[in-house]
PDB file of C-alpha atoms and ligand atoms in Angstrom:
ATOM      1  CA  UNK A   1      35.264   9.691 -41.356  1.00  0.00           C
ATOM      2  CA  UNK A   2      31.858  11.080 -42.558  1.00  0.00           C
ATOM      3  CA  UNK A   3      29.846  12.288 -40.123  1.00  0.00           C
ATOM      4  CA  UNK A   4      25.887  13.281 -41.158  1.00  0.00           C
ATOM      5  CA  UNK A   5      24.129  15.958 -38.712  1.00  0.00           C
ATOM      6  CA  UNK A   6      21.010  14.886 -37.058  1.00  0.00           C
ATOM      7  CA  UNK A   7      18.390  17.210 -35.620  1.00  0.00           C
ATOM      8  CA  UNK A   8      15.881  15.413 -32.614  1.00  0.00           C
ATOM      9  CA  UNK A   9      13.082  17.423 -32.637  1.00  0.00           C
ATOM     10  CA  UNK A  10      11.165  17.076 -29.463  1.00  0.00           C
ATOM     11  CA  UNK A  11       8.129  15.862 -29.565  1.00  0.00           C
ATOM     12  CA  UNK A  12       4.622  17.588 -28.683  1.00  0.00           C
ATOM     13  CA  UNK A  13       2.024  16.571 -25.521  1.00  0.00           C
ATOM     14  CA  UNK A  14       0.943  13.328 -26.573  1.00  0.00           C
ATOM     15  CA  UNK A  15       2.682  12.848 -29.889  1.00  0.00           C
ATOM     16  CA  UNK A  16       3.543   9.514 -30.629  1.00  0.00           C
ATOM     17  CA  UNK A  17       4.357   6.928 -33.482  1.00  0.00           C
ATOM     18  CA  UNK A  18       2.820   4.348 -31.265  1.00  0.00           C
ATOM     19  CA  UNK A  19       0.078   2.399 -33.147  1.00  0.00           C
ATOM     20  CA  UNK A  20      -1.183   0.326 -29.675  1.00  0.00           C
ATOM     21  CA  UNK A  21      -3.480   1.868 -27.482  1.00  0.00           C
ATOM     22  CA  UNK A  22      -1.099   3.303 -25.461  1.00  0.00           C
ATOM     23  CA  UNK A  23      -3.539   5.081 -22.957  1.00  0.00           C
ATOM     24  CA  UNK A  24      -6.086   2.692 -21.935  1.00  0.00           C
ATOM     25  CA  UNK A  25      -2.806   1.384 -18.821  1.00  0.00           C
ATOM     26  CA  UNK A  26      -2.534   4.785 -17.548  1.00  0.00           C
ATOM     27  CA  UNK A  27      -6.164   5.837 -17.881  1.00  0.00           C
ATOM     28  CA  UNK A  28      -7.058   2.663 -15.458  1.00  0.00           C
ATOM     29  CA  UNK A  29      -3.952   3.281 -12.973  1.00  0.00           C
ATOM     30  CA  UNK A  30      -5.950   6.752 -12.838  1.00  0.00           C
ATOM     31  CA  UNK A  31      -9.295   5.084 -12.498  1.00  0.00           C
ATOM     32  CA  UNK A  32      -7.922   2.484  -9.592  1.00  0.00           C
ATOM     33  CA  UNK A  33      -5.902   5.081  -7.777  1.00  0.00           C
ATOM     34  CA  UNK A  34      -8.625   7.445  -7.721  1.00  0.00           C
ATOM     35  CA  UNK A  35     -11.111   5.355  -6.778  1.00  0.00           C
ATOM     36  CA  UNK A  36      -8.650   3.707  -3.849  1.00  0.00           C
ATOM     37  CA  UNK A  37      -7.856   7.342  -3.018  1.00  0.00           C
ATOM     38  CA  UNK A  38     -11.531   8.669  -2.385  1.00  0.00           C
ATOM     39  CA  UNK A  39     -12.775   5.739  -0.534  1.00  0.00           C
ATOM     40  CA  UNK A  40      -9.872   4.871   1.761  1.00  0.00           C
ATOM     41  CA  UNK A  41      -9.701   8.970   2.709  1.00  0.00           C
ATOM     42  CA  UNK A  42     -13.705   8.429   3.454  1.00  0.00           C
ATOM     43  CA  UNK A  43     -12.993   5.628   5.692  1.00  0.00           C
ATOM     44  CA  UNK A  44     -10.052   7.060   7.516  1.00  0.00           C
ATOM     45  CA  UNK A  45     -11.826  10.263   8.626  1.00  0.00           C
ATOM     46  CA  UNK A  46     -15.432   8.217   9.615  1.00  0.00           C
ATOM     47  CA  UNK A  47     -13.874   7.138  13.104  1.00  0.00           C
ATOM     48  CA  UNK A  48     -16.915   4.676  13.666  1.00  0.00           C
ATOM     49  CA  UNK A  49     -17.606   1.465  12.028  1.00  0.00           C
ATOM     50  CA  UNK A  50     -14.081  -0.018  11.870  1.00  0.00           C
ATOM     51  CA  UNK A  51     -14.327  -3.419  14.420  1.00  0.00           C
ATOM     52  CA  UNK A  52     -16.425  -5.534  15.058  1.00  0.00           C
ATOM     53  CA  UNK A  53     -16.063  -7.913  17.928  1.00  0.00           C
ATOM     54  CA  UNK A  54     -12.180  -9.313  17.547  1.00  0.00           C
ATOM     55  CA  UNK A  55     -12.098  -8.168  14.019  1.00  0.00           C
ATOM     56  CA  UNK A  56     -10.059  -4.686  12.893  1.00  0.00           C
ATOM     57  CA  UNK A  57     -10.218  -2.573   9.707  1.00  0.00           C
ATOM     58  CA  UNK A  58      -6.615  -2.635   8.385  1.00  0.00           C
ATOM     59  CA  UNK A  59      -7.424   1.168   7.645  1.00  0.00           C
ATOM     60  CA  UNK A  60      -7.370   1.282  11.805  1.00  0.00           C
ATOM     61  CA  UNK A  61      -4.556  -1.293  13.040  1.00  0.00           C
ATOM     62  CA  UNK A  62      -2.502  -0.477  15.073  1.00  0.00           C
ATOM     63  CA  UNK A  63      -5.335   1.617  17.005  1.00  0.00           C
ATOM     64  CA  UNK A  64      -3.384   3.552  19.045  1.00  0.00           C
ATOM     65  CA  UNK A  65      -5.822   5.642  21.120  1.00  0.00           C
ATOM     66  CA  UNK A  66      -9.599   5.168  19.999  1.00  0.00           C
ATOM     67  CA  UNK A  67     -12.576   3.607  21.747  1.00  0.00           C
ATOM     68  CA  UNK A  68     -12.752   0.070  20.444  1.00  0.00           C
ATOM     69  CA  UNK A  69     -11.917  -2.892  22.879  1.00  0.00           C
ATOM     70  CA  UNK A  70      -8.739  -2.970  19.989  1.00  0.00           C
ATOM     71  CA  UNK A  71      -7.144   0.436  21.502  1.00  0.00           C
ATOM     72  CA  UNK A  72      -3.816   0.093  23.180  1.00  0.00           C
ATOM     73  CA  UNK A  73      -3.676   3.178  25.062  1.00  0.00           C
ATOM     74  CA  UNK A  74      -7.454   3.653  25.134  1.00  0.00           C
ATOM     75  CA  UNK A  75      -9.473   6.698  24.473  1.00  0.00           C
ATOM     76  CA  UNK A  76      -9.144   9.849  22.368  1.00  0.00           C
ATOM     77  CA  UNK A  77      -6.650  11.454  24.830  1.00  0.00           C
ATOM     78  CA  UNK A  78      -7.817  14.585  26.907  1.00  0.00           C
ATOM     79  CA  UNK A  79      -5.119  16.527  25.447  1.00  0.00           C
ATOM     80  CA  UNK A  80      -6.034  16.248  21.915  1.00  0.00           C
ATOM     81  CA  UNK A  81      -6.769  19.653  20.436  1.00  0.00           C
ATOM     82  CA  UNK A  82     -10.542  19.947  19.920  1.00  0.00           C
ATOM     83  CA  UNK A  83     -10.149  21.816  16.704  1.00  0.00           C
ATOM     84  CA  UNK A  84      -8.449  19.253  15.053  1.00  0.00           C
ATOM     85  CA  UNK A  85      -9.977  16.236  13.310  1.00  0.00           C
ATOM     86  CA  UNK A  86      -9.685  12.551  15.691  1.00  0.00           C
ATOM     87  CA  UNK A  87      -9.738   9.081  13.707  1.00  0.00           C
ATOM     88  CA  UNK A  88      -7.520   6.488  14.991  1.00  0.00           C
ATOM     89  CA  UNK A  89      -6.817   5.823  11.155  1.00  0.00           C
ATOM     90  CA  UNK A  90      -5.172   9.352  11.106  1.00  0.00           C
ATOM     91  CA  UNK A  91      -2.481   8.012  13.201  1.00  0.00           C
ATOM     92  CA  UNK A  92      -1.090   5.119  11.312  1.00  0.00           C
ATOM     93  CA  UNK A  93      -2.332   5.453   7.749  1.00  0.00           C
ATOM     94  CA  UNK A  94       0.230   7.758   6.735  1.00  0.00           C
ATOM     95  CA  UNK A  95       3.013   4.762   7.471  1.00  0.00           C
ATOM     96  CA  UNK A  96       1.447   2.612   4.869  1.00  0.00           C
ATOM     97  CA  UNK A  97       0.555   5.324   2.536  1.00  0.00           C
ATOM     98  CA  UNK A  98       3.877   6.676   2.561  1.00  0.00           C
ATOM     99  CA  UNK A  99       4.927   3.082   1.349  1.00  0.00           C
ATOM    100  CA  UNK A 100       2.557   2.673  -1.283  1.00  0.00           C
ATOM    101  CA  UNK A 101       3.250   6.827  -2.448  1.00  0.00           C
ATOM    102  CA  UNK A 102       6.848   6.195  -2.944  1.00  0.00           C
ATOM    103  CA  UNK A 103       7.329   2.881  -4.211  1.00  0.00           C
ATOM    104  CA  UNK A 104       8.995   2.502  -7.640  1.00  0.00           C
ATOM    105  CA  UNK A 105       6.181   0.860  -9.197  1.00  0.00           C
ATOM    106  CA  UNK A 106       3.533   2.905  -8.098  1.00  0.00           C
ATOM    107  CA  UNK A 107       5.655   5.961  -9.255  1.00  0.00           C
ATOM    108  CA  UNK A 108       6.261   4.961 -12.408  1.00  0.00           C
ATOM    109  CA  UNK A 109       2.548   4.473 -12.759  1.00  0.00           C
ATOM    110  CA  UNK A 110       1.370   7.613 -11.108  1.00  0.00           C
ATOM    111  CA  UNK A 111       3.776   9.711 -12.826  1.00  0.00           C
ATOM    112  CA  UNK A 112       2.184   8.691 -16.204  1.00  0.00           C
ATOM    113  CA  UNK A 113      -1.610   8.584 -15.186  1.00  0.00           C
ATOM    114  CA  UNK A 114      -1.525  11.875 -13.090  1.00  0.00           C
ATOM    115  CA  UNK A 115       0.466  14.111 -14.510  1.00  0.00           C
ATOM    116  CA  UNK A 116       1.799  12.632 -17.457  1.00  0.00           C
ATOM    117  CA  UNK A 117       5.218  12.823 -17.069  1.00  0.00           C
ATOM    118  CA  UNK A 118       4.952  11.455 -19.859  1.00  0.00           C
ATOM    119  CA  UNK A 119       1.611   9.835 -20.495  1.00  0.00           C
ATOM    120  CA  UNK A 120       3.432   6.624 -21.929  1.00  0.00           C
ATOM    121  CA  UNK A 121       6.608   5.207 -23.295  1.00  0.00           C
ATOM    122  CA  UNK A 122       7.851   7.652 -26.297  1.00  0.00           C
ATOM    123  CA  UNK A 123       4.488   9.477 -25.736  1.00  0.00           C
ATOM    124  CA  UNK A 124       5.271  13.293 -25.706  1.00  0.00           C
ATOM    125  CA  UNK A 125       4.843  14.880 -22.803  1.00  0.00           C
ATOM    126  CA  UNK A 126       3.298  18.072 -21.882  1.00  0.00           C
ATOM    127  CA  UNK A 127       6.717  19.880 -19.877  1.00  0.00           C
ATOM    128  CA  UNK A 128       9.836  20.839 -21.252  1.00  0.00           C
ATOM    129  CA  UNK A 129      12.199  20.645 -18.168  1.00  0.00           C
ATOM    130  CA  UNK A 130      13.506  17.669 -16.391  1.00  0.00           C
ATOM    131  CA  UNK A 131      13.855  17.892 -12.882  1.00  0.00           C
ATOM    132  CA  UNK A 132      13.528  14.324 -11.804  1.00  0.00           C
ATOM    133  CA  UNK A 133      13.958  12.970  -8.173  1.00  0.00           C
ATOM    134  CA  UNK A 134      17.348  14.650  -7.606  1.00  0.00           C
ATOM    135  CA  UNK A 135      15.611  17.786  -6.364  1.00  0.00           C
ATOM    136  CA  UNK A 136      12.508  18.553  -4.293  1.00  0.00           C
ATOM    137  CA  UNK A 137       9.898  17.792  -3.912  1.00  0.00           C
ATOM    138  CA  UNK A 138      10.830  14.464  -6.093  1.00  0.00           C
ATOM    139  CA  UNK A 139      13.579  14.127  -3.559  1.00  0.00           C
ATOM    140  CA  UNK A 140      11.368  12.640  -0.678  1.00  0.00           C
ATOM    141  CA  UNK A 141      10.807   9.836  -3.031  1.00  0.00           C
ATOM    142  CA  UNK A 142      14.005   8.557  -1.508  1.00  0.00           C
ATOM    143  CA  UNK A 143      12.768   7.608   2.065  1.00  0.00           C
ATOM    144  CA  UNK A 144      10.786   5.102   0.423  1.00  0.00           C
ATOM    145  CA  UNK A 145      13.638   2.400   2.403  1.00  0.00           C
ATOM    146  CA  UNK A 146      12.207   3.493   5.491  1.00  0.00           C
ATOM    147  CA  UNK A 147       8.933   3.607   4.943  1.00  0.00           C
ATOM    148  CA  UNK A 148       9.752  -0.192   3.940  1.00  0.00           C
ATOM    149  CA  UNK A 149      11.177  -0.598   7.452  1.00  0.00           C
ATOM    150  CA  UNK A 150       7.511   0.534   9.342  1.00  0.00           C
ATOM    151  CA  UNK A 151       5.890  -1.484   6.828  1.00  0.00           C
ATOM    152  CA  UNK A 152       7.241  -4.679   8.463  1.00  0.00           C
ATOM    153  CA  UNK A 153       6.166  -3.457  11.645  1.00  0.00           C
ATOM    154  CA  UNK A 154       2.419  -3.397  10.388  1.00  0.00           C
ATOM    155  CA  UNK A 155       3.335  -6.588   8.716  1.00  0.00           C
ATOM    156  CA  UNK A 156       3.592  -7.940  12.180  1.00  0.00           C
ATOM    157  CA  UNK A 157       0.870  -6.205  13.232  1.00  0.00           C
ATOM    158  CA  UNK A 158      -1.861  -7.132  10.921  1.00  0.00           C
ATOM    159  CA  UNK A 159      -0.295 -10.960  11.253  1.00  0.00           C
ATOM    160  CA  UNK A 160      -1.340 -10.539  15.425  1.00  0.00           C
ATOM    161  CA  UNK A 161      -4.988  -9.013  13.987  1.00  0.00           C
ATOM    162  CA  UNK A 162      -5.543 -11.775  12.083  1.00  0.00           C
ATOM    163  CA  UNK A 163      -4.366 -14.413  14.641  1.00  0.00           C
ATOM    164  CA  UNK A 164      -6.907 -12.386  17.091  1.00  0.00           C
ATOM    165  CA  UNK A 165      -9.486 -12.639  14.835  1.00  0.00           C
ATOM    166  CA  UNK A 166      -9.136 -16.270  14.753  1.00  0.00           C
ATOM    167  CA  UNK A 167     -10.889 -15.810  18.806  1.00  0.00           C
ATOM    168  CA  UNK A 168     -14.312 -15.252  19.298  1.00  0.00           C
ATOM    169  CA  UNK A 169     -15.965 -14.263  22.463  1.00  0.00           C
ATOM    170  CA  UNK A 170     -18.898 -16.003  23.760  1.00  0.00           C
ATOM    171  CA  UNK A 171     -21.487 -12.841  24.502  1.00  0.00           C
ATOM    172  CA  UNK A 172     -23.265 -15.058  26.878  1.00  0.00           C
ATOM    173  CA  UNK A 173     -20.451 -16.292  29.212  1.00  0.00           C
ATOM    174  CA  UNK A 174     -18.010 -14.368  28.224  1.00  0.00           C
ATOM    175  CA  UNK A 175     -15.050 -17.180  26.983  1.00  0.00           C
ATOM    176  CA  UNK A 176     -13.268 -16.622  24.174  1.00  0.00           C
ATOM    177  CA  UNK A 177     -13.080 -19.982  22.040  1.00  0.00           C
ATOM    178  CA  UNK A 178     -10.986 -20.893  18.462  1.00  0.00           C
ATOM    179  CA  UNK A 179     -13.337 -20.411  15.155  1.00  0.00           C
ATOM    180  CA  UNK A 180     -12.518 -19.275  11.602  1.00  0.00           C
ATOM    181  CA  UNK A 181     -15.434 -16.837  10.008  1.00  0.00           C
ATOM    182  CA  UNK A 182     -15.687 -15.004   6.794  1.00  0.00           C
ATOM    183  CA  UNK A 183     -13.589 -12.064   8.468  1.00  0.00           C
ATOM    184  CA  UNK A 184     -10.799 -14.239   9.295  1.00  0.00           C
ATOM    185  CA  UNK A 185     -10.192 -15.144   5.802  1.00  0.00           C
ATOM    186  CA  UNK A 186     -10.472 -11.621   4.657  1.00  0.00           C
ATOM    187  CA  UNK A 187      -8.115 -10.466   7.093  1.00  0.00           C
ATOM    188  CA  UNK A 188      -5.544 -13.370   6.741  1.00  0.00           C
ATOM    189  CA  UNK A 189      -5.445 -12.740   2.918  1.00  0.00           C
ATOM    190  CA  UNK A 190      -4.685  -9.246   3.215  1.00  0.00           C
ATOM    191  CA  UNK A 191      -2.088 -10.132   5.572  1.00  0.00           C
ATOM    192  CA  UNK A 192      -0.507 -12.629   2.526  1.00  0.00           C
ATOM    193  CA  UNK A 193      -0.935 -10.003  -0.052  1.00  0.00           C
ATOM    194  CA  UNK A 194       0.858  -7.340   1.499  1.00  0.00           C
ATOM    195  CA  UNK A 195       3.606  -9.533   2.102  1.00  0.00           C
ATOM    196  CA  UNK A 196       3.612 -10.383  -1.332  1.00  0.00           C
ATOM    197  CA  UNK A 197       3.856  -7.037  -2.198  1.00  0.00           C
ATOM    198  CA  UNK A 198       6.019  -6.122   0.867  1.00  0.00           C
ATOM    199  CA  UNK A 199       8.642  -8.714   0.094  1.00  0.00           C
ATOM    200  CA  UNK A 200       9.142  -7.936  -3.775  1.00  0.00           C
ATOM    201  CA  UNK A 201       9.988  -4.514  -2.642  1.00  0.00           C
ATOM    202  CA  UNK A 202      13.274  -3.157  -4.595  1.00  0.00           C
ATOM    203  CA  UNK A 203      14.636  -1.958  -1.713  1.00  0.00           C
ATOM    204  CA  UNK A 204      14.764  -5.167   0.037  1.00  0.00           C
ATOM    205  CA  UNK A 205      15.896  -6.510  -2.996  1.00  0.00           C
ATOM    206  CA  UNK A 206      18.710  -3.971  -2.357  1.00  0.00           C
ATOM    207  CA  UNK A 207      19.116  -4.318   1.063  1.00  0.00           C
ATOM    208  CA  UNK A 208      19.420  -8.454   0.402  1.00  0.00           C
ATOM    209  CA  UNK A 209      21.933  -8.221  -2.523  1.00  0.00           C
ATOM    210  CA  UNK A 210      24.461  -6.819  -0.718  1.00  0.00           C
ATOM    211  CA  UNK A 211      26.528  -3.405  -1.045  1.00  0.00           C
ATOM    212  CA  UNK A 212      26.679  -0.352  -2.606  1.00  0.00           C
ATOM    213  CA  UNK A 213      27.769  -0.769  -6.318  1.00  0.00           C
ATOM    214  CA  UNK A 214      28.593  -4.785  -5.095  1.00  0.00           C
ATOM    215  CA  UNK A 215      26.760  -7.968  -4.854  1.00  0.00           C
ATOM    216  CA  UNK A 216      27.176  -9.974  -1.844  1.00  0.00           C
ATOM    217  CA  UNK A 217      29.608 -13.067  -1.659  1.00  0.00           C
ATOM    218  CA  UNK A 218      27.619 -14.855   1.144  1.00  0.00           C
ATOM    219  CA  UNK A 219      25.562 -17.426  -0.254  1.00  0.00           C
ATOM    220  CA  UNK A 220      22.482 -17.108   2.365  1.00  0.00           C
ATOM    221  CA  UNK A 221      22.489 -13.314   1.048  1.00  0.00           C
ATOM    222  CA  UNK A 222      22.027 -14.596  -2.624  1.00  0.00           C
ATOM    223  CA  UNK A 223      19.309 -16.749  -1.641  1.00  0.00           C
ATOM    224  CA  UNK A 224      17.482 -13.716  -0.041  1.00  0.00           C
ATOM    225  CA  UNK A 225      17.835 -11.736  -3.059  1.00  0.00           C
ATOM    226  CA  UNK A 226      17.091 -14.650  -5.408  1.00  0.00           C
ATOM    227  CA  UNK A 227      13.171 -14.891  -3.004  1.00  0.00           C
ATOM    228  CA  UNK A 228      13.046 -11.265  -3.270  1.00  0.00           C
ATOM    229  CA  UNK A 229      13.849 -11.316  -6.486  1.00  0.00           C
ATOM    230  CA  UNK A 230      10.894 -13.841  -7.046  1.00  0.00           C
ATOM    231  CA  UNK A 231       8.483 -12.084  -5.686  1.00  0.00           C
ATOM    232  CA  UNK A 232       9.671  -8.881  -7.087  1.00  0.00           C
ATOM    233  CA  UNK A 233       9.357 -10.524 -10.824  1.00  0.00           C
ATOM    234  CA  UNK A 234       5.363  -9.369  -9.771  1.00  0.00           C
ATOM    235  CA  UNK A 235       5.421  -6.708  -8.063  1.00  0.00           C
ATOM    236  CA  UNK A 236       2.829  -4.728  -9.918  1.00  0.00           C
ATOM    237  CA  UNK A 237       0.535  -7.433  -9.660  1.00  0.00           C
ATOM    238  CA  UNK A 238       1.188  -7.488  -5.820  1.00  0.00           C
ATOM    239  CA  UNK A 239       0.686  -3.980  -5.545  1.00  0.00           C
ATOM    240  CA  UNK A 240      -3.071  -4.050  -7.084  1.00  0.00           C
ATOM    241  CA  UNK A 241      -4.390  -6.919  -5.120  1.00  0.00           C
ATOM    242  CA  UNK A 242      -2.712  -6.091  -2.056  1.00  0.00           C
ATOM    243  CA  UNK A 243      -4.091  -2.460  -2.757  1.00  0.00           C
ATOM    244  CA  UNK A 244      -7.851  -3.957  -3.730  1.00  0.00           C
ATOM    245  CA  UNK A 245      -7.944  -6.536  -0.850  1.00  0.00           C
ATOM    246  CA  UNK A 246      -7.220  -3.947   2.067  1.00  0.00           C
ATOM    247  CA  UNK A 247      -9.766  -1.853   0.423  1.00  0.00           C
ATOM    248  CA  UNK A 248     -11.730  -4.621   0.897  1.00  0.00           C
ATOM    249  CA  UNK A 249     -11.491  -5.538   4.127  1.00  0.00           C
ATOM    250  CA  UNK A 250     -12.126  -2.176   5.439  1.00  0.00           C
ATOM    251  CA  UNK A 251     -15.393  -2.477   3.520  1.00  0.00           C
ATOM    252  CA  UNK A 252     -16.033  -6.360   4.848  1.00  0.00           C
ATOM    253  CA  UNK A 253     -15.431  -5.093   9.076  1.00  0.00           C
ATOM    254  CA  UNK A 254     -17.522  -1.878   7.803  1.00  0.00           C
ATOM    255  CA  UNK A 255     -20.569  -3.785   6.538  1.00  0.00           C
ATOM    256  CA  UNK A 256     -20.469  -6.493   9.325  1.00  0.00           C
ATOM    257  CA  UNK A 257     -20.113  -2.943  12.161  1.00  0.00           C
ATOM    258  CA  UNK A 258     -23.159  -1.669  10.171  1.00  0.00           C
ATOM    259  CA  UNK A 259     -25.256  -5.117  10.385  1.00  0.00           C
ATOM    260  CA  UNK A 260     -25.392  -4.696   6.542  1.00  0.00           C
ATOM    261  CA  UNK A 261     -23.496  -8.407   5.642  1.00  0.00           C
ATOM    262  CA  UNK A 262     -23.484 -11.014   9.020  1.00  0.00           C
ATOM    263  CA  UNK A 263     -20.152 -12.760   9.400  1.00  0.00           C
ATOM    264  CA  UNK A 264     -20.557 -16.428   8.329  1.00  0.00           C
ATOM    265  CA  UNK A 265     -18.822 -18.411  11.097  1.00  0.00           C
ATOM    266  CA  UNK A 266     -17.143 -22.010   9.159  1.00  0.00           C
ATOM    267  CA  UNK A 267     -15.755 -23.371  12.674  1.00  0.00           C
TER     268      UNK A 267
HETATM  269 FE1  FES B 301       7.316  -1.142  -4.473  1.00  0.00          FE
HETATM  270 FE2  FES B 301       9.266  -0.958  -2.553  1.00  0.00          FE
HETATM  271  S1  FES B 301       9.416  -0.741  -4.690  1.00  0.00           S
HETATM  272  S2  FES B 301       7.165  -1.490  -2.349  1.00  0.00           S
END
């Protein structure tokens, strides 16, 4: 049998035979994750402005120690170094950042638009080694399953924060009594969005489908993966709005702390 040589020449940064635009998707994942980046970073080290009467920035829940009525162990405790920075968002914001850093989605998309690794699909790319996420620092990508675990534990807890902001005290008498406002509704569709995003995760879709190298014979397990599987089908789309709207919502209890916007009260 004949066989004819063939010599794959690698390509240079940014070469391509492409003819689409190719960079306009990773030049706006750069634009939206920067943007998401700067403001939620500004918000998490302001400390002030993050309730407003039973509503909670996102940014902030749980509060852990802080000086909102929405504090479970109250104050800044005495103990905390005075040297070091205090927002309650410090505390938590690394759960659900840690989620969002290492899911496969936003990897893929940050990989291209930050350090273009590559830039695009047969784009050339600017390295010549491989490492990949077998070694570190790539290799912490892999605790992204149990990052997924805490973010079902804020799942619950935003789902309370929205269920609390469905109670409005009375200044005047003090009673708390049942309403919807503006805030509610912001806060119960962030709650839906992350869960969107939360349940099309691939590692649930993993954990539903069964075992290592082996799908699951139980049938109640094949419906879990098939829901998962649903969701998962948009996961990028998920992962924008649900990144947007808790943006959002920090901005919406922000504004209404700051007397800027009044909450509109439908019930
Ligand atoms: Fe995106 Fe798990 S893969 S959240």
């Amino acid at each position: 049998m004949n066989a004819a040589e063939t010599i794959i020449s690698r390509r240079s940064f940014g070469q391509t035979m492409r003819a689409d635009p190719w960079w306009i998707q990773p030049l706006l994942v750069f634009l939206g994750l920067s943007i998401f980046i700067v403001y939620s970073t500004w918000a998490a080290f302001q400390g002030a402005h993050y309730f407003v009467g039973n509503y909670i920035s996102p940014f902030y829940s749980p509060e852990i120690f802080g000086n909102s009525p929405h504090s479970w162990f109250g104050a800044k405790p005495a103990w905390w170094p005075s040297w070091l920075v205090f927002s309650p968002a410090l505390l938590v914001l690394w759960a659900p950042g840690g989620f969002r850093l290492t899911c496969y989605y936003y990897r893929g998309a940050y990989y291209k638009a930050f350090w273009a690794d590559p830039p695009a699909c047969t784009v050339g790319e600017p390295r010549k080694t491989y490492l990949g996420e077998r070694s570190f620092p790539l290799i912490m990508q892999n605790a992204h399953r149990y990052f997924l675990y805490l973010a079902f534990i804020f799942l619950v807890i935003l789902t309370i924060d929205v269920w609390k902001a469905l109670w409005f005290v009375d200044a005047t008498n003090g009673k708390s009594s049942f309403g919807i406002g503006i805030g509610t509704i912001v806060l119960a569709i962030n709650v839906v969005l992350l869960g969107g995003y939360t349940f099309g995760c691939h590692s649930l879709r993993h954990l539903a489908g069964g075992f290592l190298d082996q799908f699951s014979k139980s049938r109640n397990c094949y419906r879990a993966y098939a829901c998962v599987s649903c969701f998962n089908r948009r996961h990028m789309l998920w992962a924008w709005l649900s990144l947007f709207w808790v943006g959002f919502a920090d901005l919406y209890v922000r504004f209404c702390s700051m007397g800027v916007w009044h909450d509109w009260r439908l019930i």
